[in-house]
Structures are given as C-alpha cells and as structure tokens.
Short mmCIF file of C-alpha atoms and ligand atoms in Angstrom, two decimals:
data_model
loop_
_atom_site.label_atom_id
_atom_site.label_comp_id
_atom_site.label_asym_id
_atom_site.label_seq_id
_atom_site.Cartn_x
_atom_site.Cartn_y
_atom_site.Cartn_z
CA UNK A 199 119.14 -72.69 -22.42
CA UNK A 200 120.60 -75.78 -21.16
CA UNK A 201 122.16 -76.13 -18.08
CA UNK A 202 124.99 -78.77 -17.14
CA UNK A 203 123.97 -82.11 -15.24
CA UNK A 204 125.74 -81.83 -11.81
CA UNK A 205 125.70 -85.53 -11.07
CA UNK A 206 128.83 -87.24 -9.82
CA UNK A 207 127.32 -91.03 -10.59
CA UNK A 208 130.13 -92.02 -8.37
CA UNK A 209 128.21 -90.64 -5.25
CA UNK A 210 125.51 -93.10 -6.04
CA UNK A 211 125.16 -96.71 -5.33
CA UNK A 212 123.57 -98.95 -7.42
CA UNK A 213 120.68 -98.71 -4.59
CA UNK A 214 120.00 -95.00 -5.07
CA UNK A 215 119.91 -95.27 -8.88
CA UNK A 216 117.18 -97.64 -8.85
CA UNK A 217 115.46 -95.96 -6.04
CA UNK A 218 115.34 -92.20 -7.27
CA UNK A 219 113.28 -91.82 -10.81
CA UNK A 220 114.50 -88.52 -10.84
CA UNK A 221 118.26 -90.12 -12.01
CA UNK A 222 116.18 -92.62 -14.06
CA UNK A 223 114.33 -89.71 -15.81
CA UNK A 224 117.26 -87.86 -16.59
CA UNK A 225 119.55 -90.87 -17.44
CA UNK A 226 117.35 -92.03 -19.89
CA UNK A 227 118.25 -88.75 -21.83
CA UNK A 228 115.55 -87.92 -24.32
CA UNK A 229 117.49 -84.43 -24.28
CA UNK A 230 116.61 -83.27 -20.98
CA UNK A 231 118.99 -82.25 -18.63
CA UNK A 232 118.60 -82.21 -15.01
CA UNK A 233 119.38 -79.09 -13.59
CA UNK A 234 119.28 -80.34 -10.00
CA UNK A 235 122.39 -80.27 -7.87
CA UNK A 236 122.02 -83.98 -6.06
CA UNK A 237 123.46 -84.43 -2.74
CA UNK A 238 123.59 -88.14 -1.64
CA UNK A 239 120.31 -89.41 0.36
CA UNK A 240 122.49 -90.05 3.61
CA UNK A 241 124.64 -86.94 3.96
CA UNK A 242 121.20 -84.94 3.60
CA UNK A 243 119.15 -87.89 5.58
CA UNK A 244 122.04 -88.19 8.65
CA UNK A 245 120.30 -85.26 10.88
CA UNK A 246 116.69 -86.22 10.31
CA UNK A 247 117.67 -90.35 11.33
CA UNK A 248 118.94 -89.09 14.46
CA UNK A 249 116.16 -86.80 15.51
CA UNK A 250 113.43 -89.31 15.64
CA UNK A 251 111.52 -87.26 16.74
CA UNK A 252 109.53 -83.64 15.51
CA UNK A 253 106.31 -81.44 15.77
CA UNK A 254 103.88 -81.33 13.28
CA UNK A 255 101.80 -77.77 13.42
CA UNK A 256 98.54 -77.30 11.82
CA UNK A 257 98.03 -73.59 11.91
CA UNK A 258 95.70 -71.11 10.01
CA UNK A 259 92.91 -69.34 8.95
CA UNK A 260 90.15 -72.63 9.91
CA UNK A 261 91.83 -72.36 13.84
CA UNK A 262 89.90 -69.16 14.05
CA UNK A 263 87.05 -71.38 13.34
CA UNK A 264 87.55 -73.72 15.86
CA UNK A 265 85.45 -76.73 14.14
CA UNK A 266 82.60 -75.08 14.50
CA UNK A 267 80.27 -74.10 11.58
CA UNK A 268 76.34 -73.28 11.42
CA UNK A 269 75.86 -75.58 14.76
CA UNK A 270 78.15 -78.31 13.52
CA UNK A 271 80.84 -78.81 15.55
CA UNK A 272 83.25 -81.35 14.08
CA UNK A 273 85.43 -79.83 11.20
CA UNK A 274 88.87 -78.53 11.67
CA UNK A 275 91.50 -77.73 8.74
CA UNK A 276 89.02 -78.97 6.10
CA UNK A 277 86.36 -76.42 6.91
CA UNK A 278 85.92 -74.75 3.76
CA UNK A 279 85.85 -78.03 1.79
CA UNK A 280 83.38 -79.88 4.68
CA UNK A 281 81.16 -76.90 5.62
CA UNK A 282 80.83 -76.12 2.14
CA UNK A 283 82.04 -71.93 2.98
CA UNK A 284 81.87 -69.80 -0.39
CA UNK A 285 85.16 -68.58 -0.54
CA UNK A 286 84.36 -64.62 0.12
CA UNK A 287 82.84 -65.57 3.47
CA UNK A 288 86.00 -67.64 4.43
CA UNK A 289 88.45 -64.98 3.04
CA UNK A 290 86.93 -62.48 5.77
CA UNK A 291 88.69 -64.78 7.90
CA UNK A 292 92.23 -63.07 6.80
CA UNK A 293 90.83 -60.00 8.68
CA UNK A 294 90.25 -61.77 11.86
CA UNK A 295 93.73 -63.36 12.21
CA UNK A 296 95.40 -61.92 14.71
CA UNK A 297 96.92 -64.01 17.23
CA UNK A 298 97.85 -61.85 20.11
CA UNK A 299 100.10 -64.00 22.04
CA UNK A 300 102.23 -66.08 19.53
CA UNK A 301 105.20 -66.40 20.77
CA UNK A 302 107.49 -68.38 19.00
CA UNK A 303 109.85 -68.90 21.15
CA UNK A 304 107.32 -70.27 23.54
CA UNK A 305 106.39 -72.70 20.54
CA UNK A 306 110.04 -73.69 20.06
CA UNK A 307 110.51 -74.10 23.88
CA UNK A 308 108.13 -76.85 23.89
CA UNK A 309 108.95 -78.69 21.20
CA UNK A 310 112.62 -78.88 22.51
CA UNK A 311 111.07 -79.61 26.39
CA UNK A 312 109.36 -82.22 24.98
CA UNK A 313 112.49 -83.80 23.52
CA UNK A 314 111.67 -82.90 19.80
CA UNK A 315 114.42 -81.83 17.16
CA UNK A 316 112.27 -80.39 14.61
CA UNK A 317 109.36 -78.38 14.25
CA UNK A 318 106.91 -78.35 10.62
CA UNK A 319 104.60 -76.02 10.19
CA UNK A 320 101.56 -75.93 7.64
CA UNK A 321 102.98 -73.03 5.60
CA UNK A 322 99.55 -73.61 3.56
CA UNK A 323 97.32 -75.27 4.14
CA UNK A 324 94.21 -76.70 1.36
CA UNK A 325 92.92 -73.22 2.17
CA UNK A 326 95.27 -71.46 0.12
CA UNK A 327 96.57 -68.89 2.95
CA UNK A 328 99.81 -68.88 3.80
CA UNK A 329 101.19 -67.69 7.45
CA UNK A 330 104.40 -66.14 5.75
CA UNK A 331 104.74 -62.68 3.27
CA UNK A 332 104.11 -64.03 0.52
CA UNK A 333 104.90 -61.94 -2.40
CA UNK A 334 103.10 -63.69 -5.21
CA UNK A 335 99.72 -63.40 -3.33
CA UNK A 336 97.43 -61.17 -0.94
CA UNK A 337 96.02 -64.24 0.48
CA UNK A 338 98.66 -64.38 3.72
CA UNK A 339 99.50 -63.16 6.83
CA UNK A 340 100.61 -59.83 5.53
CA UNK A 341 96.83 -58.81 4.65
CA UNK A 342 95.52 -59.14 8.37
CA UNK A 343 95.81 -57.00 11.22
CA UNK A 344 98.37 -59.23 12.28
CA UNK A 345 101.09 -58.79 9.45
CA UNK A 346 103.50 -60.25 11.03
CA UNK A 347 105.47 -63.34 9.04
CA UNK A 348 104.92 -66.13 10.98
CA UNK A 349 107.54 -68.33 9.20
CA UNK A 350 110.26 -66.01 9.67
CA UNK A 351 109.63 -65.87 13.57
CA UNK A 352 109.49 -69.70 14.34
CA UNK A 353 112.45 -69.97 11.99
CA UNK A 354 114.53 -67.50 14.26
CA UNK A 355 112.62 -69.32 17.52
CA UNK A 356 113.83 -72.87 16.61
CA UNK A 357 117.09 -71.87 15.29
CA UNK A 358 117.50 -70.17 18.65
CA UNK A 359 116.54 -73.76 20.45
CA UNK A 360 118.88 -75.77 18.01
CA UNK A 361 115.53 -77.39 16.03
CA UNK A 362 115.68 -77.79 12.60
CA UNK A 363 112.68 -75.77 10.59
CA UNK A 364 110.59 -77.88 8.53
CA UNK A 365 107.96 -76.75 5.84
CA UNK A 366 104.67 -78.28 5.25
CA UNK A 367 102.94 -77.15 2.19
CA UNK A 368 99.95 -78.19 0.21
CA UNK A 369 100.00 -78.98 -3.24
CA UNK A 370 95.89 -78.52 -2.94
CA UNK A 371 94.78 -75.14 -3.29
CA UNK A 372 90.98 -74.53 -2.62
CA UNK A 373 92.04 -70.45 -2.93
CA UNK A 374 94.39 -69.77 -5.99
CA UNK A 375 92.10 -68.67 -9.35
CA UNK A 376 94.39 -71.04 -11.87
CA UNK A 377 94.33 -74.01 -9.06
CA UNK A 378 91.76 -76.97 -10.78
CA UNK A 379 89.09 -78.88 -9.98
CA UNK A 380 86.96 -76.47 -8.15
CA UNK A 381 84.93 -77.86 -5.06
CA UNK A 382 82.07 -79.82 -6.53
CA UNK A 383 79.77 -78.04 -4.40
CA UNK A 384 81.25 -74.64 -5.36
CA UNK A 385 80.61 -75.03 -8.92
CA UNK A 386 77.97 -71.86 -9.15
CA UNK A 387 79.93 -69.60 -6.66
CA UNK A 388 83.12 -70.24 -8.19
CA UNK A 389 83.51 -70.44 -11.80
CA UNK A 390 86.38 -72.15 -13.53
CA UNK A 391 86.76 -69.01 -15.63
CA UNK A 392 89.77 -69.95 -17.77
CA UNK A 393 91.54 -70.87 -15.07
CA UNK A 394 94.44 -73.54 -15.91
CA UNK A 395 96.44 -75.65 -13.71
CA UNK A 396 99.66 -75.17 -15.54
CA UNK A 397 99.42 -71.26 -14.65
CA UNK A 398 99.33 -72.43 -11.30
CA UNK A 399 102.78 -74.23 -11.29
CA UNK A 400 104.58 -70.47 -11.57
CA UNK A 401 102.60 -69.70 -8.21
CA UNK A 402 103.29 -72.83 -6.14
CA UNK A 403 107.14 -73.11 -7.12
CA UNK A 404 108.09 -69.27 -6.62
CA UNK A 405 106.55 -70.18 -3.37
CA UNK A 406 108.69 -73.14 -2.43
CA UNK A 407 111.46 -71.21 -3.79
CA UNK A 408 110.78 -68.33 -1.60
CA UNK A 409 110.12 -70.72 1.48
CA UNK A 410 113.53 -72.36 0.61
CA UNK A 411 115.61 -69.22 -0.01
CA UNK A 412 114.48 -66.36 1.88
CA UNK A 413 114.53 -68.39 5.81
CA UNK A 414 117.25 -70.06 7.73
CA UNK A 415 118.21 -73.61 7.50
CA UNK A 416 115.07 -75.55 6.42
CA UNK A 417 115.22 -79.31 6.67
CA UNK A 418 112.49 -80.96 4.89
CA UNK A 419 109.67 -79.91 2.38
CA UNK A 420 106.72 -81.81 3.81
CA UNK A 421 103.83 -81.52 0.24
CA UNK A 422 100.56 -82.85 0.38
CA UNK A 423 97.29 -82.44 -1.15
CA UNK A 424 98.76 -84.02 -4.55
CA UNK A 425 96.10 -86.71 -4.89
CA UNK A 426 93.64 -84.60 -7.35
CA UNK A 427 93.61 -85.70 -10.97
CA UNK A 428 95.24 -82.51 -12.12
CA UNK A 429 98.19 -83.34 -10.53
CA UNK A 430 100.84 -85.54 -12.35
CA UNK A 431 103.48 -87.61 -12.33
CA UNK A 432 106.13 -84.93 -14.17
CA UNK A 433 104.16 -82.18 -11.76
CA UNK A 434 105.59 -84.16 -9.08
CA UNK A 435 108.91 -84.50 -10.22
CA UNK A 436 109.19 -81.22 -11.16
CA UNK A 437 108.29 -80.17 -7.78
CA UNK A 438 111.32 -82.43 -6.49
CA UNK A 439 113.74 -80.67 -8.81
CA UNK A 440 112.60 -77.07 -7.65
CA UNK A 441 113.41 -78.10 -4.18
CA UNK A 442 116.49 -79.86 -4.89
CA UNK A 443 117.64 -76.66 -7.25
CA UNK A 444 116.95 -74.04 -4.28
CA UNK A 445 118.32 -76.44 -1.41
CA UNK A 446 120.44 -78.95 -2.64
CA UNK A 447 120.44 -81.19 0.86
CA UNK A 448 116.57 -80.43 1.69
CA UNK A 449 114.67 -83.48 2.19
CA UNK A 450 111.89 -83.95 0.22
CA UNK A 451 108.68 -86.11 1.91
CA UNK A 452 107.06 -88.60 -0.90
CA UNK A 453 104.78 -86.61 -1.33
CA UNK A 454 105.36 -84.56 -4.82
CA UNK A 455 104.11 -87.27 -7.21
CA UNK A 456 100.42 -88.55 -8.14
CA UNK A 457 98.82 -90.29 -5.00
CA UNK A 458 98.04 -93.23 -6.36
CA UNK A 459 102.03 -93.73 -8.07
CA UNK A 460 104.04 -92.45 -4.63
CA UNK A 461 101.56 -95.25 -2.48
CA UNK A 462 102.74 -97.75 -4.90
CA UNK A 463 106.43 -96.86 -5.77
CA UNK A 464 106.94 -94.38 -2.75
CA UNK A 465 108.54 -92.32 -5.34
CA UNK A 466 109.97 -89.81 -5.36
CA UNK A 467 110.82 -88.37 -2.29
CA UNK A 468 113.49 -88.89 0.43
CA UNK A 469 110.65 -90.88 3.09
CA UNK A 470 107.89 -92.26 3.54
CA UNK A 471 104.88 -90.56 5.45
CA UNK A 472 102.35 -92.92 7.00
CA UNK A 473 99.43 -91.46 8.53
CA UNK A 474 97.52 -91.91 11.73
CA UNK A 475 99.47 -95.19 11.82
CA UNK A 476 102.68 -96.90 12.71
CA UNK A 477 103.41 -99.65 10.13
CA UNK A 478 103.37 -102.95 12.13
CA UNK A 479 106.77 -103.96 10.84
CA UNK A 480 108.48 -100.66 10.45
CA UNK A 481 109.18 -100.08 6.39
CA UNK A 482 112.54 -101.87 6.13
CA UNK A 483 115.20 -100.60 3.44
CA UNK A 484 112.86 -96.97 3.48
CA UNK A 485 113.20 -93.42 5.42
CA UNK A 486 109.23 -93.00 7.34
CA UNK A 487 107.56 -91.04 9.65
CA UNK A 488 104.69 -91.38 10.78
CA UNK A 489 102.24 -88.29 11.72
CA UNK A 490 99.95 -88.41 14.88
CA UNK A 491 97.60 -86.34 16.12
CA UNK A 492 97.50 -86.54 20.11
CA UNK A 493 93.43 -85.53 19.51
CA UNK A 494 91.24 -86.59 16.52
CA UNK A 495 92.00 -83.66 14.56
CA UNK A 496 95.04 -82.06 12.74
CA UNK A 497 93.95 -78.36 12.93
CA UNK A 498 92.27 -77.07 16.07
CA UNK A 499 88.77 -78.12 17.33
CA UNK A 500 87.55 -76.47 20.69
CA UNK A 501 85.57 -79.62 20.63
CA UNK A 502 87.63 -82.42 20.76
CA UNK A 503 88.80 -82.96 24.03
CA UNK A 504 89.91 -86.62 23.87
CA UNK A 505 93.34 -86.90 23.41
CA UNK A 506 95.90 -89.47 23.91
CA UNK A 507 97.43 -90.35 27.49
CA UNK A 508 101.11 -89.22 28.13
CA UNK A 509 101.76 -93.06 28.61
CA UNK A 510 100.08 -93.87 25.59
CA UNK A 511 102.05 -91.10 23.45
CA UNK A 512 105.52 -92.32 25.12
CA UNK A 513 104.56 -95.73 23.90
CA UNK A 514 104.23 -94.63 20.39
CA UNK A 515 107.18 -92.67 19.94
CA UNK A 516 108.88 -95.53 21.63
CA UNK A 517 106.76 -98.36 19.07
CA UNK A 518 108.12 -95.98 15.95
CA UNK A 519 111.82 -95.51 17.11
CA UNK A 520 111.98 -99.24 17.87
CA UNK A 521 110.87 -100.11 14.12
CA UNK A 522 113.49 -97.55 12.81
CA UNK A 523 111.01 -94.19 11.68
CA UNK A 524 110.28 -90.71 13.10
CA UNK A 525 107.31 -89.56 14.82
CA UNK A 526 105.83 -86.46 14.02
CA UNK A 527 103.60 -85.29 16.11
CA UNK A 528 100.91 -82.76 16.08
CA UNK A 529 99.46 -80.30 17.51
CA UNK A 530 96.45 -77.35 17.02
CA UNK A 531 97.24 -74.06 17.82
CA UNK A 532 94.37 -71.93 19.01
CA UNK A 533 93.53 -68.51 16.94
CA UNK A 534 94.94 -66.64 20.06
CA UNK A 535 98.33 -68.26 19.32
CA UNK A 536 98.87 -70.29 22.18
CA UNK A 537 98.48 -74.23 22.14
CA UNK A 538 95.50 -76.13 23.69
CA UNK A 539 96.14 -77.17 27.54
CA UNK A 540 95.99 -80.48 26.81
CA UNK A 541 98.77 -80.23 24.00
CA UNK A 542 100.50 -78.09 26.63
CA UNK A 543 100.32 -81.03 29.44
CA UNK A 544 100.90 -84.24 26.51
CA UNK A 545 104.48 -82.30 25.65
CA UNK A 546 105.56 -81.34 29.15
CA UNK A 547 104.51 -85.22 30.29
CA UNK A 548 106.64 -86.29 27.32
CA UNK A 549 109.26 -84.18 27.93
CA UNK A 550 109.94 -85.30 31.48
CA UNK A 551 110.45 -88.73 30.24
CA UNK A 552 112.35 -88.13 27.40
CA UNK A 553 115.18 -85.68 29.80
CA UNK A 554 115.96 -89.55 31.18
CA UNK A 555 115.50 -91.91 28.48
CA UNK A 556 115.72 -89.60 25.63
CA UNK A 557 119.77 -91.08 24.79
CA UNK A 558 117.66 -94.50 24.04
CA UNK A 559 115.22 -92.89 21.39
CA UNK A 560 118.12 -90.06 19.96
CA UNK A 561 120.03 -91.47 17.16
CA UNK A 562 118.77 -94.92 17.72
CA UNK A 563 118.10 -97.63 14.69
CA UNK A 564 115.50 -100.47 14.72
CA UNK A 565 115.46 -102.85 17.13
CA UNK A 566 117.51 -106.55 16.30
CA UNK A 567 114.98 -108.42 18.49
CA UNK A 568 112.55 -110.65 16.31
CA UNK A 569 110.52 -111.22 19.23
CA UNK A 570 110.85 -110.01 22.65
CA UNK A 571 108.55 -109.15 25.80
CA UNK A 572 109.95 -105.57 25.57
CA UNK A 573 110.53 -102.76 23.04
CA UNK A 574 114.59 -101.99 21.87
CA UNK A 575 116.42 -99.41 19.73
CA UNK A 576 119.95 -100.03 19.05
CA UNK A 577 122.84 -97.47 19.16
CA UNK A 578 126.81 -98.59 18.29
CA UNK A 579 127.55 -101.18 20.50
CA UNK A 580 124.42 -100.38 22.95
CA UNK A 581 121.08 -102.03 22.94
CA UNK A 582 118.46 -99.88 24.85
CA UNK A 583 115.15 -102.11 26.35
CA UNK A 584 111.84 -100.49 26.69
CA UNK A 585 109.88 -101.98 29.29
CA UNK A 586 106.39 -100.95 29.76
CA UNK A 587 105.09 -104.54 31.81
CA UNK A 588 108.09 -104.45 34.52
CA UNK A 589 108.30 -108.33 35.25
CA UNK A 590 106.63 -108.95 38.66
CA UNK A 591 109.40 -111.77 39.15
CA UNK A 592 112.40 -109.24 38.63
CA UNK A 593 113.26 -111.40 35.60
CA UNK A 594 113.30 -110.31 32.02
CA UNK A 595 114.66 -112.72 29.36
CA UNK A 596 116.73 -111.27 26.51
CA UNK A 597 115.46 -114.33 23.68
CA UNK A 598 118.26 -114.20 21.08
CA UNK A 599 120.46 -112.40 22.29
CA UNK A 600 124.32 -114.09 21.00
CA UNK A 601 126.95 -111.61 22.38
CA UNK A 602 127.17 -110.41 26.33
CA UNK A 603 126.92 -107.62 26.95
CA UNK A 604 129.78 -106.22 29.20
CA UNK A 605 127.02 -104.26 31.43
CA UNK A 606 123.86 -103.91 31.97
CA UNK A 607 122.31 -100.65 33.84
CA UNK A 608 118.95 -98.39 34.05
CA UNK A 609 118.78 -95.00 32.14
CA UNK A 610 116.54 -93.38 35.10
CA UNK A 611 119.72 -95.15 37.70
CA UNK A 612 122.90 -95.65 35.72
CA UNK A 613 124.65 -97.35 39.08
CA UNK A 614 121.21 -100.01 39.52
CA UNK A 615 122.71 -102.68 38.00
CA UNK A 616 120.38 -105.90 36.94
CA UNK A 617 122.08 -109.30 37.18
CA UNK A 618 122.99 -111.32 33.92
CA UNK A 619 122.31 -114.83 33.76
CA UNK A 620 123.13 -117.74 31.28
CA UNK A 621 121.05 -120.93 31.23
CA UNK A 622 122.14 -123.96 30.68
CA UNK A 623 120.96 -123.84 27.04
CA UNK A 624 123.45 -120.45 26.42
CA UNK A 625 120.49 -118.23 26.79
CA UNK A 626 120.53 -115.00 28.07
CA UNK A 627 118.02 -113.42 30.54
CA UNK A 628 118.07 -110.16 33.36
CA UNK A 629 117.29 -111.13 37.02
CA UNK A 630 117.23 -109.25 40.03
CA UNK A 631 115.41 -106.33 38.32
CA UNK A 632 114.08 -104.57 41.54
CA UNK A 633 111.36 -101.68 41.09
CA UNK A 634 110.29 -100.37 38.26
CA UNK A 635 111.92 -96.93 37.95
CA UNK A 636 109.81 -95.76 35.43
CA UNK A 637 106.06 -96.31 36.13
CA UNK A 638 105.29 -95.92 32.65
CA UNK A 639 108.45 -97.04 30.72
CA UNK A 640 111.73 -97.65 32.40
CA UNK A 641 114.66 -98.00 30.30
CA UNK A 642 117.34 -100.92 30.68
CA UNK A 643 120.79 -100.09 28.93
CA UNK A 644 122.95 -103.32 27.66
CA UNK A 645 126.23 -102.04 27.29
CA UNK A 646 128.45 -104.24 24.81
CA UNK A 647 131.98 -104.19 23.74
CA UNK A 648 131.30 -104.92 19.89
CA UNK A 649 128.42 -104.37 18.13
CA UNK A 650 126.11 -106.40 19.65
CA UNK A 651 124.44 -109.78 17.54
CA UNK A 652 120.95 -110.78 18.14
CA UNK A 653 119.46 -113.95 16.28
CA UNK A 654 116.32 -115.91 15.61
C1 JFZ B 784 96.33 -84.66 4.72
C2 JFZ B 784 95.53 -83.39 4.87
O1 JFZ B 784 94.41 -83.44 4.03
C3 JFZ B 784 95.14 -83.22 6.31
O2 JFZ B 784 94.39 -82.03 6.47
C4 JFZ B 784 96.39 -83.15 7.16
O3 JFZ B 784 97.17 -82.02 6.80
C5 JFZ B 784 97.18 -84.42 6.98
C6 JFZ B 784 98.51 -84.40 7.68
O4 JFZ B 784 97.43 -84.70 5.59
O5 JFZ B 784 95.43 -85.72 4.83
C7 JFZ B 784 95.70 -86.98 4.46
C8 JFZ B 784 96.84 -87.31 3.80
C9 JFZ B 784 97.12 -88.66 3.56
C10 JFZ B 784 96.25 -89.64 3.97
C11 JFZ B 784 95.10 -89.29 4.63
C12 JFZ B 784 94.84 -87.96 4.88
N1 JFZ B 784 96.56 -90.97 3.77
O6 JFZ B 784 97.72 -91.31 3.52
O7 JFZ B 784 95.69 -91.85 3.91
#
C-alpha cells in the first residue's frame, strides 16, 4: 500500500533540497513514495544549537570487564572483537550485570552540574546487548539479575533535570544470528548458518522504533558501526526514514549511510560527528559535534588512569563552541553503576566554571574573529572573549573589531569594567584589565547595541 508524501516543498529552501538525499531520492520518483513526515532541519536542530554541550555514555556488558582479558589489560567496549571472546563465554556476562548503585538521577545530576543539556547513552553497543527491555531479543537487561530497564530510568532522571535524552545505537552487531560478516577470527565458533543481513533489518528497526516510541522526549538517534560492507547506502536511508516516521523532529547523526559515502557527502543525517578531534576550522555551513573521551577509552578501563586536566577539558569545550559545534563528552561507567572518580572530579571541575561563564558557551554561534589572541562565541548583539593567557600588561587588543561595543564587563564580575581604547588607526583594544578572575579561563563580555561587525 502506498502511503501519501507529507512534504510541504515550501518548508524547504533550495539549501535543504540539495543537502538531504532523502528529498532527492524521493523527488526523483521512480514510484516510491516517502512515507516520512519531514520537519524542517532548524525547527528540529534549534534545541541541540543551543545546548552545545552533552554527555556521551558508554555503558554495558564489556564495563564488567573492565579492559582486562587473559592478563591484557587494554581493551574496553571492543572486548569481544579485540580479545577474540567466543560469544557463549561473553554472553555469561548478561548474568553478571547487576549494577547495584545506578542511580540515575545521580547520572543526570552530573551531567546538568557540569553544565551539560543532554545526555546519550550506548543503547547497544557492537556487542549486541542492549541496557533497555527489549522485546525482540533475550540479549538485554531484562535477562540479568538486574532487570531493571536502564533506558527508561535515565529517561525519567534527565527529564526530571530538564536534559534532553539522546540514543546511541550501533548499526554493528557482533550478537544478532542474521547480523553479517562474522568476526574473522570467529569463523569456526560461529557459523554463518543461513544467516542474512536483510533478516536483520526487521530486528534493528523495531528496535529504533521501540527506542523512539515507547520513552519520553528523545532528541537525537546517535548510529554507528555502519562501516561493514553489508551495510548500504539504501540501508542507511532507510534507517533515516524509520526514525523520521516514529519521531518526526528527532535528529538523526550522519551516521545511517555507508562509511565511506557519509565521510564524503556527510549524508544523510542532520550533523556531523567528528571523533577524538575538533576540526581546526569548525565545519562551516554543517551541524557537528565532536565526541571526546576525557581518558583514552570510550567504555570503562580500570586501567587507564590518564585523563584530561579540568583546564584542558574547559579549553576544548570552549575551542568547539568558538568554531560553532557541540561537544560531547564521555564518560565510562563502572559495572557497579557509579562513574570513575576521575570522571566524577573532570565534571564537578567543569561544572564550577561553566555556573559563571556558562551564558558565553549556551546558545552561542562561531566566533567572527579571523584571528585573535583569545577564543569568542557570539550571542545577538554580544560577543563573549575567552581568555586563557590573561595579558601580563592588562591590555588585550580586539584586531577587527568595526562596531563599539556600548560595554565591556567580566562574566565572573559583571561591575569590573575593562577600559576601551581607540588608536589612532580606528583600532580597537581592552586596557586596564586588572587580575585575571579566572585562573584558567576568564570570560570578557562586549556588550553592543546592534549586532556587532568584525572584519579582516
Ligand atoms: C565508534 C565505536 O566503534 C567506538 O567503540 C565508540 O563507540 C565510538 C564513539 O564510535 O568508533 C569509531 C567511529 C568513528 C571513527 C573512529 C572510531 N572515525 O570517524 O574515525
């Protein structure tokens, strides 16, 4: 049966035509009709541009694992795959999960101390299990002593904090009988049977259907795991449409389509997702976010202990919101349910900085500085400066800056109040600075009457 095309083409620019290939697909007719409901990408994009910033939460069966496998110590969320684990040994695992303390509302609590507006969690990981009831497998939280559906209580604990719920979920499933290729190394242990990958699609969309239907207010489907040669480019879009169909205004990462196609076109999908990395440049004319660990692993090592300063995580989050994307970052929950210290300390540390300069990194677009001895977001008429090397001097200048601002203040002491100065060549510069009042990054506020205009 076909259904009706919902499309109003009048919602759409000429921009978003060219940019989603899910339009172009149907468009080009061929007799298919798209049964997705489309929303326009900056009604469903306006919440997740403000936030800025979220919590990325790699959580499952390898944290009971810890890293640690037959005296090697470095895995983490890959386990299975790295340490080569026959897949009865690691499903014994589902018998062992049962985190004692997880408190959700402790997990939400953080994320919002620490500044954060969302909160995505690995709903599945590569491993196949899945920390919510799933009713189209055993392989999930509801066969372990636990039971307990993890999803449903973060859902209530960040709707409670006023976070929006986000869903990670892999494409890649090392677990699922129809799921191809196998491991390489698994090959005698695990026969491909007559297993086929299009009796797998069934399985992973009444999943994101039931992850997009049966919880609150879920704000982005965050795939991955698409880059194995099963997967394909009409997989991928098909994937979008499921999401779109069950949640008109989700967002969608790029992350649906063939690896090699969504590095390339960054299509489909609502943003872009770099990795371990904030572009130099910022992606201009594209929605990103980057994902950091604050360790060296995604999913939790008892091992890895080196993790990124408080100074050096404000720094990031400030380099991303200043070159217009979202950080996401993660952490590791132990098997117990409780976070690592160390994540513990890196969100509190982040949190106390962001209760004073958090207005600068909220709702913020890139900065209009081309080049600049300080880091700026930009918000109406306000330019917020990040300064991380306070000038000994007490002078900062502002180097193509065209408009004046009508005042100039600090976030961390709104009546401090810098002095504005105009050389003889027009240009702009900040003297009489004072102390740093930030010893890692002190905010200045320019405060202008129009939007402001900065030039070469
Ligand atoms: C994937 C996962 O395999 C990994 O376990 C973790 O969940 C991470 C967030 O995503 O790993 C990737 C995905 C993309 C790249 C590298 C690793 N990439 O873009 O280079």
């Amino acid at each position: 049966m076909k259904r009706r095309n919902f499309v109003a083409a009048g919602a759409y620019g000429l921009g978003a035509m060219a940019l989603n290939p899910l339009l172009r697909m149907h468009g080009e007719g061929g007799g298919m009709w798209a049964t997705t409901v489309f929303h326009p990408a900056a009604e469903r994009m306006a919440w997740w541009r403000e936030a800025r910033f979220g919590l990325f939460l790699h959580w499952g069966l390898y944290s009971i694992l810890a890293g640690e496998w037959m005296g090697r110590t470095d895995y983490a969320e890959w386990i299975r795959n790295n340490a080569h684990i026959p897949i009865d040994t690691y499903d014994r695992l589902v018998g062992r999960f049962n985190p004692v303390k997880f408190d959700a509302d402790a997990w939400a609590g953080m994320a919002k101390g620490a500044g954060m507006k969302y909160v995505t969690l690995t709903t599945k990981h590569h491993d196949g299990f899945c920390l919510f009831d799933n009713p189209l497998t055993d392989f999930c939280v509801r066969s372990t002593p636990f039971r307990r559906d993890i999803c449903t209580e973060l859902n209530a604990a960040t709707e409670r904090a006023g976070l929006r719920q986000c869903w990670y979920h892999s494409v890649m499933d090392w677990h699922h009988f129809e799921y191809l290729p196998r491991r390489d190394w698994e090959a005698e242990t695990r026969a491909v049977g007559g297993a086929h990958i299009a009796n797998y699609l069934p399985y992973l969309h009444g999943s994101v259907r039931h992850l997009l239907t049966k919880y609150g207010d879920i704000g982005v489907m965050w795939f991955d795991g698409n880059w194995e040669g099963t997967w394909t480019h009409d997989m991928g879009m098909e994937l979008y449409d499921v999401c779109r169909q069950a949640k008109p205004d989700v967002i969608v990462n790029n992350r649906t389509e063939g690896w090699s196609q969504s590095v390339a076109t960054r299509h489909p999908g609502d943003f872009s997702t770099p990795e371990q990395t904030i572009p130099a440049t910022g992606l201009p004319g594209v929605d990103w976010e980057s994902c950091i660990t604050m360790n060296h692993n995604w999913g939790y090592n008892a091992h890895d202990h080196d993790f990124k300063s408080v100074p050096e995580l404000i720094g990031m989050l400030v380099d991303t919101a200043s070159k217009g994307g979202n950080l996401l970052l993660n952490v590791g929950p132990m098997a117990d349910g409780t976070f690592p210290a160390e994540s513990v300390d890196r969100l509190a540390g982040m949190g106390k900085w962001m209760q004073v300069n958090g207005d600068a990194i909220h709702g913020t677009t890139a900065s209009l500085f081309a080049k600049s001895p300080f880091r700026s977001t930009t918000k109406g008429n306000r330019i917020n400066l990040f300064v991380t090397d306070w000038p000994a001097d007490g002078a900062l200048p502002l180097p193509g800056l065209r408009t004046r601002p009508r005042s100039v203040s600090l976030a961390a002491q709104p009546d401090r109040h810098p002095t504005l100065n105009t050389d003889a060549t027009g240009a702009m510069g900040l003297t009489a600075l004072g102390a740093a009042p930030d010893p890692v990054c002190s905010v200045i506020v320019l405060d202008f009457d129009r939007p402001p205009v900065v030039g070469a």
